[in-house]
Coordinates of N, CA and C in Angstrom, one line a residue:
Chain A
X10 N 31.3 25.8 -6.5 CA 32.6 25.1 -6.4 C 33.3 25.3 -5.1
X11 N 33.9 24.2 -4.6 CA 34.8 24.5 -3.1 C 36.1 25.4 -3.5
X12 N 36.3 26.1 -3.0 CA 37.1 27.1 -3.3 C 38.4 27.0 -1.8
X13 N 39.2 26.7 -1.9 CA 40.5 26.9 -1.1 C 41.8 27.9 -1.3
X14 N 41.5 29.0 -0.5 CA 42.4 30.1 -0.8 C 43.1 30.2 0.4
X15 N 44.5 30.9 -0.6 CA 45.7 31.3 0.2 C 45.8 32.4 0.0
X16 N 46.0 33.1 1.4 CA 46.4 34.8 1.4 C 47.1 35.3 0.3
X17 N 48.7 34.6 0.0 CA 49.1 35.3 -0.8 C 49.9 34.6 -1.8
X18 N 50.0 34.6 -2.8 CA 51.0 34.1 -4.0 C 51.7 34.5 -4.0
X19 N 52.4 35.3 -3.7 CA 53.9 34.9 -3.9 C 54.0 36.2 -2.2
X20 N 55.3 35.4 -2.0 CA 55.6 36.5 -0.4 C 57.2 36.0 -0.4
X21 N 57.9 37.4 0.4 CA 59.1 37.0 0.1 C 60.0 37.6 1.7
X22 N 60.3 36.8 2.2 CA 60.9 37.4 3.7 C 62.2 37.1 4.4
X23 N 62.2 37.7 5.4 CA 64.0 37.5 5.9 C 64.2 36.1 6.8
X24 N 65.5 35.8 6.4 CA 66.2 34.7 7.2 C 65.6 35.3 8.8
X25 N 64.9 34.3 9.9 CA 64.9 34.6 10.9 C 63.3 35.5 11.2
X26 N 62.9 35.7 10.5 CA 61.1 36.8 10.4 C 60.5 35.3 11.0
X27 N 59.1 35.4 11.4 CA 58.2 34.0 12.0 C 57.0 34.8 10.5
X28 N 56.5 33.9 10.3 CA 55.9 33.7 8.5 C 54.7 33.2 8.9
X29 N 53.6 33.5 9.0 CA 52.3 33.1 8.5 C 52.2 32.4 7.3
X30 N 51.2 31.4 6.9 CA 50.6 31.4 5.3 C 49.0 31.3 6.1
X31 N 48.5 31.7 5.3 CA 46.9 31.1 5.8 C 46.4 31.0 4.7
X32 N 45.2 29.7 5.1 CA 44.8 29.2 4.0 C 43.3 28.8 4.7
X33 N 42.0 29.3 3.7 CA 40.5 29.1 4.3 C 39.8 28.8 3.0
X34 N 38.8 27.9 3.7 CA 38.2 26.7 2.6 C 36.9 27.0 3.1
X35 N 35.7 27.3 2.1 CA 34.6 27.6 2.4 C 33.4 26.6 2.1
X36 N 34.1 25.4 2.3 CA 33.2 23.9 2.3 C 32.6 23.4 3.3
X37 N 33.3 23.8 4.7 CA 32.7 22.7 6.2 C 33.7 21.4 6.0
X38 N 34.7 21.7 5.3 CA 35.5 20.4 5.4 C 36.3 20.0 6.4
X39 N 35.7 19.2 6.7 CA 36.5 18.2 8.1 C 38.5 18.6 8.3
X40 N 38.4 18.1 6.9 CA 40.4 17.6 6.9 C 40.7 19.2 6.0
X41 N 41.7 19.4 6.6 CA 43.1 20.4 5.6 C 44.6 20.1 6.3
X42 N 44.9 20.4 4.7 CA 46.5 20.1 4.5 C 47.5 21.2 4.4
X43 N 48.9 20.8 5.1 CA 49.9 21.9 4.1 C 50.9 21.1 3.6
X44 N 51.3 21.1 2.2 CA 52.3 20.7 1.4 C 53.3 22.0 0.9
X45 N 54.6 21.0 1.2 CA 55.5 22.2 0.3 C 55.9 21.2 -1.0
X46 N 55.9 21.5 -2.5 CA 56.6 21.4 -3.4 C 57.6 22.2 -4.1
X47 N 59.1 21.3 -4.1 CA 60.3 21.7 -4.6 C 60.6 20.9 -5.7
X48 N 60.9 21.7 -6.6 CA 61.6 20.7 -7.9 C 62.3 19.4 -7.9
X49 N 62.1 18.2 -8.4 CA 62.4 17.2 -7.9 C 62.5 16.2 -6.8
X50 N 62.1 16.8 -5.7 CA 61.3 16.4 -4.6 C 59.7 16.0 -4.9
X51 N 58.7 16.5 -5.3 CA 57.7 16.4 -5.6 C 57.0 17.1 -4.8
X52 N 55.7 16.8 -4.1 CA 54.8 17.4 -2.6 C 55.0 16.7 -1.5
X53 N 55.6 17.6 -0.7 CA 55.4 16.5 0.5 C 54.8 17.2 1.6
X54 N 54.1 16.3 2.6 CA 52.9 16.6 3.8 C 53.8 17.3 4.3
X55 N 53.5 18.6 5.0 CA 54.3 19.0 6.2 C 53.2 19.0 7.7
X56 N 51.8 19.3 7.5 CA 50.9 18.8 8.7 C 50.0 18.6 8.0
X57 N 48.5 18.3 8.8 CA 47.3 17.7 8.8 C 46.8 18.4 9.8
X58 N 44.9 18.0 9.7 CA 44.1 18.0 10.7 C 42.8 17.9 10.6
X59 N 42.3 17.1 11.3 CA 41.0 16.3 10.9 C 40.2 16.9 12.0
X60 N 40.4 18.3 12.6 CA 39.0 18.8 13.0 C 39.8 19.8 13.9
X61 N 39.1 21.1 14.0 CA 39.3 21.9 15.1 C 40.4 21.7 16.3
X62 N 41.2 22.7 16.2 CA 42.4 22.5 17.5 C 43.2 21.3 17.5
X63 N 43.1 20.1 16.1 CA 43.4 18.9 15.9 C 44.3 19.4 15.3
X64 N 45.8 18.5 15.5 CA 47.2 18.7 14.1 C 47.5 17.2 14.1
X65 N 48.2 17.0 13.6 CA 48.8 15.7 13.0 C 50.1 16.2 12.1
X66 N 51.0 15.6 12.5 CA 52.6 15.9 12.0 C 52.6 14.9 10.7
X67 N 53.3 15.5 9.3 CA 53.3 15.3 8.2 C 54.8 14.2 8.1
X68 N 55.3 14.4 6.3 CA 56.6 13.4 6.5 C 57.4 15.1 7.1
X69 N 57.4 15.9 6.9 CA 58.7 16.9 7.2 C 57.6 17.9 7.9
X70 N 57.7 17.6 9.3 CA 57.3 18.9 10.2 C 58.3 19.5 10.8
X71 N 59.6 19.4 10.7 CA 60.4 20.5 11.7 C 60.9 21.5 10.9
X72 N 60.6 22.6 12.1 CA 60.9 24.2 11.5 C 59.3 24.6 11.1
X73 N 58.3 24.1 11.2 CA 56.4 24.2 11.1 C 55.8 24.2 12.3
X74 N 54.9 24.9 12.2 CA 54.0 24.6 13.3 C 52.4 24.8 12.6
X75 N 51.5 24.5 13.4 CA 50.3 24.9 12.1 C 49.3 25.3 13.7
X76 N 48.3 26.1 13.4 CA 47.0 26.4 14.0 C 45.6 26.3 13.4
X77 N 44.7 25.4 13.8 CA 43.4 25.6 13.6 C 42.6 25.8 14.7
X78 N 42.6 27.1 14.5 CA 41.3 27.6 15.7 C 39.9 27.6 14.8
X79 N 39.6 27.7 13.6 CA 38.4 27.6 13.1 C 38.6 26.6 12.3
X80 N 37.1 26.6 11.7 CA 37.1 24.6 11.1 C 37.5 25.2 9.7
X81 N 37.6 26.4 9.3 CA 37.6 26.7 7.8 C 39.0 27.4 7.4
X82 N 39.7 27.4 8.6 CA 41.6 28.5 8.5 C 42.3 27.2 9.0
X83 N 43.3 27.1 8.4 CA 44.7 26.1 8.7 C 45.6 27.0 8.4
X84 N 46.3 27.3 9.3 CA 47.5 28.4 9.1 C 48.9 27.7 9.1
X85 N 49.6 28.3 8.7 CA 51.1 27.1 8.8 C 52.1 28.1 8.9
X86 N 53.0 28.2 10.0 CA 54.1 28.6 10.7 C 55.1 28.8 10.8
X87 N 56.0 29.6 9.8 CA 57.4 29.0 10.2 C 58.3 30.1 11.5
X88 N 58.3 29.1 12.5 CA 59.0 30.0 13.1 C 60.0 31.0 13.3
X89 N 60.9 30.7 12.5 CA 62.0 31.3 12.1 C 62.6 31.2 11.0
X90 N 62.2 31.5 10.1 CA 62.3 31.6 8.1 C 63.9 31.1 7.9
X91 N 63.6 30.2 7.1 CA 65.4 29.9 7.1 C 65.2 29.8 5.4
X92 N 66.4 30.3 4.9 CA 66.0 29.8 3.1 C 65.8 28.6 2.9
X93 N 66.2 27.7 3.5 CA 65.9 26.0 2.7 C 64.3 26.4 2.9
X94 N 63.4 26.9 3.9 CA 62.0 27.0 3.5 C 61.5 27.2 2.2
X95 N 62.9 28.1 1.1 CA 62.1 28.5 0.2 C 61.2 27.5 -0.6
X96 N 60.0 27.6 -1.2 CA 59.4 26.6 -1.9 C 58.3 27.3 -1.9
X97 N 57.2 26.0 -2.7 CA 55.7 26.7 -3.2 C 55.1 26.0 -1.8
X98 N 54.6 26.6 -1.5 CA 53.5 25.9 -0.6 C 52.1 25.5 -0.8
X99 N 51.5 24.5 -0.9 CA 50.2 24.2 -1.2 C 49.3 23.9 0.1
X100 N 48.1 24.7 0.1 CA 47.2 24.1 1.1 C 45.9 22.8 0.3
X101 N 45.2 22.6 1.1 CA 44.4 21.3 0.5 C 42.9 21.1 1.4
X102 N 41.8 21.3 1.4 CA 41.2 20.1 2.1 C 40.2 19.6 1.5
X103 N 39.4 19.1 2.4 CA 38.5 17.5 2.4 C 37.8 17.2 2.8
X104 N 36.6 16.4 2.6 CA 35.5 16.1 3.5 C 36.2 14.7 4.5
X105 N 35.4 14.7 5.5 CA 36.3 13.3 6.0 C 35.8 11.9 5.1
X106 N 36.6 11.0 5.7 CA 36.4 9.7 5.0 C 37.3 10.2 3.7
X107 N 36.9 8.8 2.5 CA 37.2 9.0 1.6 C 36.4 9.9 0.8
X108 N 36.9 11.2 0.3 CA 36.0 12.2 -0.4 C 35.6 11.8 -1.8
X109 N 34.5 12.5 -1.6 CA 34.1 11.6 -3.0 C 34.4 12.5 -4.4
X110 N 34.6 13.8 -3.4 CA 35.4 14.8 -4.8 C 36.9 14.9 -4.7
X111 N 37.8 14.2 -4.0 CA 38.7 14.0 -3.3 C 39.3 15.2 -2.9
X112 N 40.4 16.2 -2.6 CA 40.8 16.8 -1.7 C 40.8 18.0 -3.1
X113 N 40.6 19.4 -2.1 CA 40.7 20.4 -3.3 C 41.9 21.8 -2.8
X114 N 42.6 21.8 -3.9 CA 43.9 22.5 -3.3 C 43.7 24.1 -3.8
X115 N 44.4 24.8 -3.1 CA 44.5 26.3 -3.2 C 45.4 26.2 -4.6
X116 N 45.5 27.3 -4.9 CA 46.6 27.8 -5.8 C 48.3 28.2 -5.8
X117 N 48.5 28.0 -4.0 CA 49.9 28.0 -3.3 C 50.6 29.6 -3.5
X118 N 51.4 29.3 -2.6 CA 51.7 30.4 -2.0 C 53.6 30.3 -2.3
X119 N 53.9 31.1 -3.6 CA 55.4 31.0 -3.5 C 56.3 31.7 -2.7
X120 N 56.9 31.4 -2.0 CA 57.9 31.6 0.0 C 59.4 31.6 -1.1
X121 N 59.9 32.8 -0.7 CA 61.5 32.7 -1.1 C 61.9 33.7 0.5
X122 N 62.9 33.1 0.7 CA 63.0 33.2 2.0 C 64.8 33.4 2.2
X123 N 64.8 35.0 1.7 CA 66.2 35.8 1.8 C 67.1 36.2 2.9
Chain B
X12 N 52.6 3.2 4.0 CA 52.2 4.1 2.3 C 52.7 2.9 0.9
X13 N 51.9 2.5 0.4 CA 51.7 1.8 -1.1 C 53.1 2.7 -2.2
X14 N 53.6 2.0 -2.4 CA 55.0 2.3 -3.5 C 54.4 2.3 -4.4
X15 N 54.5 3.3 -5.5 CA 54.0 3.2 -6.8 C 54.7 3.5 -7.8
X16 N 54.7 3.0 -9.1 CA 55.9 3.3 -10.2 C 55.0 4.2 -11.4
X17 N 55.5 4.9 -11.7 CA 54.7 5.8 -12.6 C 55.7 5.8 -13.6
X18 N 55.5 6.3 -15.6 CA 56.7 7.0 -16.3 C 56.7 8.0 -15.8
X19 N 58.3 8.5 -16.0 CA 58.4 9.5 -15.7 C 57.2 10.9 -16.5
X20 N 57.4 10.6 -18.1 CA 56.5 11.4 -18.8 C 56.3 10.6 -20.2
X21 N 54.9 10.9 -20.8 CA 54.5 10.2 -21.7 C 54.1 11.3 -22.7
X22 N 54.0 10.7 -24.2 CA 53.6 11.8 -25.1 C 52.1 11.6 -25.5
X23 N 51.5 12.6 -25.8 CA 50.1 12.3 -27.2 C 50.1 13.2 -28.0
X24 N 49.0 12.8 -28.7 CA 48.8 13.7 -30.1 C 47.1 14.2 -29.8
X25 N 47.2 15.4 -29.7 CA 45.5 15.9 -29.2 C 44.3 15.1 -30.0
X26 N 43.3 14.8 -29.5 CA 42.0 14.4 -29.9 C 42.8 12.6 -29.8
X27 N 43.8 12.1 -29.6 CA 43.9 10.9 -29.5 C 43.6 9.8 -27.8
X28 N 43.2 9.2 -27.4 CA 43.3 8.0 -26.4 C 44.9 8.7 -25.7
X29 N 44.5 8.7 -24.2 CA 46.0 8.4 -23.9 C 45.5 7.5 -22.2
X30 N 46.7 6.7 -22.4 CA 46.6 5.4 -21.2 C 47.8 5.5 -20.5
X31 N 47.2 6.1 -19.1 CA 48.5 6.7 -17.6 C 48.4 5.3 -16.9
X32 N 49.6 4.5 -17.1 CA 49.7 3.4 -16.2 C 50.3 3.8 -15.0
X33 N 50.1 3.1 -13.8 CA 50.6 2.9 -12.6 C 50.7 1.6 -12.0
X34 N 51.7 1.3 -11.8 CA 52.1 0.2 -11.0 C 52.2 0.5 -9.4
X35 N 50.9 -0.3 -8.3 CA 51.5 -0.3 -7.4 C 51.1 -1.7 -6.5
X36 N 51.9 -2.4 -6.5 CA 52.4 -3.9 -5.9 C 52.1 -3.6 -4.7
X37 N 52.1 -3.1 -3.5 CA 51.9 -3.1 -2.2 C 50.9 -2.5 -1.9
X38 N 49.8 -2.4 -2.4 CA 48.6 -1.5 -2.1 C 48.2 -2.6 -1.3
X39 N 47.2 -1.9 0.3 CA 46.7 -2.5 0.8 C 45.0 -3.2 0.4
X40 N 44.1 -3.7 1.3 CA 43.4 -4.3 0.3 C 41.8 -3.2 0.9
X41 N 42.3 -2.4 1.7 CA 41.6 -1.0 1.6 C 41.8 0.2 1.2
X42 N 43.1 0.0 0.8 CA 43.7 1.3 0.0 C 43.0 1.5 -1.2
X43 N 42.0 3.2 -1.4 CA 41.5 3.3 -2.7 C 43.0 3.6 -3.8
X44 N 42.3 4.0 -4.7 CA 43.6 4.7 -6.3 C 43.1 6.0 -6.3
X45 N 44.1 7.1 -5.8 CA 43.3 7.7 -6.7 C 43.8 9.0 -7.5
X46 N 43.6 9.8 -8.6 CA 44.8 10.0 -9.7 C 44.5 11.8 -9.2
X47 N 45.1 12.3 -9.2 CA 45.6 13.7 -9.1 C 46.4 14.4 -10.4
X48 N 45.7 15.7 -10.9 CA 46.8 16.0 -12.2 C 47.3 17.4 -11.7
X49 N 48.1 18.1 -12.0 CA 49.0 19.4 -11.6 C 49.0 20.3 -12.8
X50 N 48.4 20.7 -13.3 CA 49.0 21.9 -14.8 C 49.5 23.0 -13.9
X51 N 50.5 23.4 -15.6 CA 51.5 24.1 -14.4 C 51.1 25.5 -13.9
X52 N 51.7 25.8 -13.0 CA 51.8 26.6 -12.3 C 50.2 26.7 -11.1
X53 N 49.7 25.7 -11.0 CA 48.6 25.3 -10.7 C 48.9 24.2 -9.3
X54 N 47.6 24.6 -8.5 CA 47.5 23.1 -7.6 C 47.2 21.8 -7.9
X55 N 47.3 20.7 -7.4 CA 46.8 19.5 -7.8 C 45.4 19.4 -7.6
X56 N 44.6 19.0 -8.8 CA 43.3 18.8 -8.9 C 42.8 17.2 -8.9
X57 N 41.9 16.9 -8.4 CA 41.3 15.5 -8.5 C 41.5 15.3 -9.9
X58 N 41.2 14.0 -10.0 CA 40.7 13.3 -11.5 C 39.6 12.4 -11.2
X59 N 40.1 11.5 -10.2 CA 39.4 10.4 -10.6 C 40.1 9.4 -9.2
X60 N 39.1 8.6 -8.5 CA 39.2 7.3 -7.3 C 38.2 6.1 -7.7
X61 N 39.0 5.0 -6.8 CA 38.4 4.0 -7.3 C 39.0 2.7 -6.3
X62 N 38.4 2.2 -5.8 CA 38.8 0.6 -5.3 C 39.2 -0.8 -5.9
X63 N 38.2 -1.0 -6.7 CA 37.9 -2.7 -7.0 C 37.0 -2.0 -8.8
X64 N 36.2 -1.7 -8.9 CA 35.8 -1.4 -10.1 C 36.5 -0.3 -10.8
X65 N 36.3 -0.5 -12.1 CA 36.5 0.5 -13.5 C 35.3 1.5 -12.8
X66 N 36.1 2.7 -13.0 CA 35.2 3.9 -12.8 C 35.5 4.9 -13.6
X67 N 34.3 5.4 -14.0 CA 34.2 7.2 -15.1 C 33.4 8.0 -14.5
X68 N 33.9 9.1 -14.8 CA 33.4 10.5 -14.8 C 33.7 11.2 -15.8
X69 N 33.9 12.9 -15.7 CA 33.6 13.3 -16.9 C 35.1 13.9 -17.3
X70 N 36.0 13.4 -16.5 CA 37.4 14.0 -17.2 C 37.8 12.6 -17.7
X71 N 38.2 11.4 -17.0 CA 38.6 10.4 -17.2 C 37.9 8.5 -17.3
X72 N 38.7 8.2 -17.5 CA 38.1 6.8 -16.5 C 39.5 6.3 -16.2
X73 N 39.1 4.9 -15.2 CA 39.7 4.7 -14.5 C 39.7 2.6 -14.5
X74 N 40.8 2.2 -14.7 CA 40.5 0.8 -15.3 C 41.7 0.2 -14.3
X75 N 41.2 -0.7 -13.3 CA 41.8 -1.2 -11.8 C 42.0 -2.2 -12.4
X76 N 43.0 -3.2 -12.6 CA 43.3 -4.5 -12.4 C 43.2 -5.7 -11.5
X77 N 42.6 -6.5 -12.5 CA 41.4 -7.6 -11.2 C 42.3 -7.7 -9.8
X78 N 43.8 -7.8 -10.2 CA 44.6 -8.2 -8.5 C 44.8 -6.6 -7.8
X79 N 44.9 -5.9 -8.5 CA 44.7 -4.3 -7.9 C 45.9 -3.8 -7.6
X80 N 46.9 -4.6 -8.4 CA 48.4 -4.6 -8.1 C 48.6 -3.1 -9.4
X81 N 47.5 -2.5 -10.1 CA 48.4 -1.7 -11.5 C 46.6 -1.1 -11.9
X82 N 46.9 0.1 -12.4 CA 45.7 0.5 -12.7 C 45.8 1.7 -13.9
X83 N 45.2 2.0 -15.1 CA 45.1 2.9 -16.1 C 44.4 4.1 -15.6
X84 N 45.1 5.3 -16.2 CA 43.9 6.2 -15.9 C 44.2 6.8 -17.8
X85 N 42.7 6.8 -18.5 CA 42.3 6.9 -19.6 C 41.5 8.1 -20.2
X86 N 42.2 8.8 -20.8 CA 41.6 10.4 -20.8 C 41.5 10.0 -22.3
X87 N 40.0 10.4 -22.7 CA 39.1 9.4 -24.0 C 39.8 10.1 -25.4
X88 N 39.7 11.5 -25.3 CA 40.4 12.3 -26.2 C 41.4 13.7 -25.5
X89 N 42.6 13.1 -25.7 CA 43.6 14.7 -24.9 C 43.2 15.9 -25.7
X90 N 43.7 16.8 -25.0 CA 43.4 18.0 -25.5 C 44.5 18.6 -24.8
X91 N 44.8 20.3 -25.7 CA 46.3 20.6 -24.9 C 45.9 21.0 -23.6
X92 N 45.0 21.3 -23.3 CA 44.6 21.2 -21.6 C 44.7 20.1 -20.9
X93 N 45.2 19.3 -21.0 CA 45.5 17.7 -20.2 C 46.7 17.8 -19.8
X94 N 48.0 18.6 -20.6 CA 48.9 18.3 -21.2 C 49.6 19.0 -18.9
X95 N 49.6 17.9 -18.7 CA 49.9 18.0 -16.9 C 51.0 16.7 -16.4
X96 N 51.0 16.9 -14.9 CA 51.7 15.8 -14.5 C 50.6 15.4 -13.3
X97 N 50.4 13.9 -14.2 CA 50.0 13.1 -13.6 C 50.3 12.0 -12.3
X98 N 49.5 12.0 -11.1 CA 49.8 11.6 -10.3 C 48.8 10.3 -9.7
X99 N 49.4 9.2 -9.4 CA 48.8 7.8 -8.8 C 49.3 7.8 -7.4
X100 N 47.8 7.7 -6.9 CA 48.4 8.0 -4.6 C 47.2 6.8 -4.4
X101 N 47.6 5.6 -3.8 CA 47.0 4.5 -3.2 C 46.6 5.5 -1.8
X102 N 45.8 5.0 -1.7 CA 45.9 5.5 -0.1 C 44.2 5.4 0.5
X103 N 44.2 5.2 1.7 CA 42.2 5.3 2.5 C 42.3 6.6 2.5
X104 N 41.6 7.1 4.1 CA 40.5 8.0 4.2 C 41.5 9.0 4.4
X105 N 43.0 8.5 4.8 CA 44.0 10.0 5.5 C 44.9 10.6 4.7
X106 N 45.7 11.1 5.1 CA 46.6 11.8 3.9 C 47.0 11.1 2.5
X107 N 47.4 11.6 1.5 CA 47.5 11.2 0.5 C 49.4 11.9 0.5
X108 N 50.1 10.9 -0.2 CA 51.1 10.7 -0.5 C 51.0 11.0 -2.0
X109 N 52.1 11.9 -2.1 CA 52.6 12.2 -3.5 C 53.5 11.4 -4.4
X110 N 53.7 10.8 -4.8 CA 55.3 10.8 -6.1 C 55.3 11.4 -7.0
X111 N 56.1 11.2 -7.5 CA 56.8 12.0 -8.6 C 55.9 12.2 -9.8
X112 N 54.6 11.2 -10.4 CA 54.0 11.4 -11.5 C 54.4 11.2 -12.5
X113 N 53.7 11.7 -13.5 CA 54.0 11.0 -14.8 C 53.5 12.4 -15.5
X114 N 54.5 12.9 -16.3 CA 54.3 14.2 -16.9 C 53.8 14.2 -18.4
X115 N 52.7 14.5 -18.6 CA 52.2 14.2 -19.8 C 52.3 15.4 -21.1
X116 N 52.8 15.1 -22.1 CA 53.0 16.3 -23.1 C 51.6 15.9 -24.0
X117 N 50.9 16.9 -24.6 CA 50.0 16.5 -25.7 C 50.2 17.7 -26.6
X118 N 50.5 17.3 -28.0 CA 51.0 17.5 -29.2 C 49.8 18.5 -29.6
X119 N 49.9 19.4 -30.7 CA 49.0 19.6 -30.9 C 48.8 18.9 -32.7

């Protein structure tokens, strides 16, 4: 099974700290994602990237930044932790094209951000 | 991005048919369907994609409407393990867009 993990489930940090998540997929998958979901909001994109050292800006990238230096870690960044960050964070990836198992998500990472 | 209308949430009764409609009017004419479910406290998991034909696998099927404007996703017998929110994302090869879904209760 492709397996997409996130360092940590639940993590909890100060207004102003710079915040890691990392997230590594042991498929060779081309594409990975980061989503944040908030109640009533639903998921939404915050980056992409369809290959190595490649990003692509989601619907809400400000206050993110993301790193892929390997094809199998997408890391996602918040520079300076503000509470509206708080939320679940979901990572995701994918083969390219249309996947024919379509995209496979971690188990997320809940961010409360004091 | 393809606008889609989903219920908000639908009911069933376990071991019965249940039918996830989605309406989406502006799909392009390479945009696949394809359905995403959430149980809780969980990530979103595939279900099921599809273009132009009815397609099955082993969680669901998937029944496209000839103008490709609205599409079923048909889970044969629920079980309280279904009991998720269901998600319809038009979309090709690049990111997939979320909405809101369709939250499904199953009875026991």
């Amino acid at each position: 099974d492709v397996k997409v993990t996130q360092s940590s489930r639940y993590l909890v940090k100060r207004t102003g700290e710079k915040v890691f998540l990392e997230c590594v997929q042991d498929m060779d998958h081309e594409n990975m994602f980061w989503y944040r979901q908030d109640p009533g909001l639903g998921l939404r994109l915050i980056y992409f990237s369809y290959d190595v050292k490649m990003k692509e800006k989601g619907d809400i990238p400000e206050g993110y930044s993301v790193s892929r230096e390997k094809k199998e870690r997408f890391s996602l960044i918040l520079e300076s932790a503000s509470t509206n960050q708080t939320s679940m964070y979901l990572c995701a990836s994918s083969s390219g094209g249309v996947p024919r198992y379509g995209y496979t998500f971690g188990s997320g990472t809940r961010l409360t951000v004091v | 991005d393809a606008k889609t209308t989903q219920p908000n949430s639908m009911e069933s009764n376990e071991e019965e048919p249940v039918h996830l409609p989605c309406n989406h009017s502006t799909i392009s004419g390479t945009d696949y369907i394809h359905w995403y479910r959430q149980l809780p406290s969980q990530g979103p998991e595939y279900v099921i994609h599809g273009l132009t034909s009815n397609v099955n696998n082993r969680m669901a099927s998937l029944a496209i409407a000839e103008d490709r404007k609205s599409s079923t996703l048909i889970l044969h017998r629920a079980t309280l393990r279904d009991a998720a929110v269901y998600y319809c994302i038009p979309g090709g090869s690049e990111k997939l867009v979320f909405g809101k879904g369709t939250k499904l209760t199953v009875n026991p």
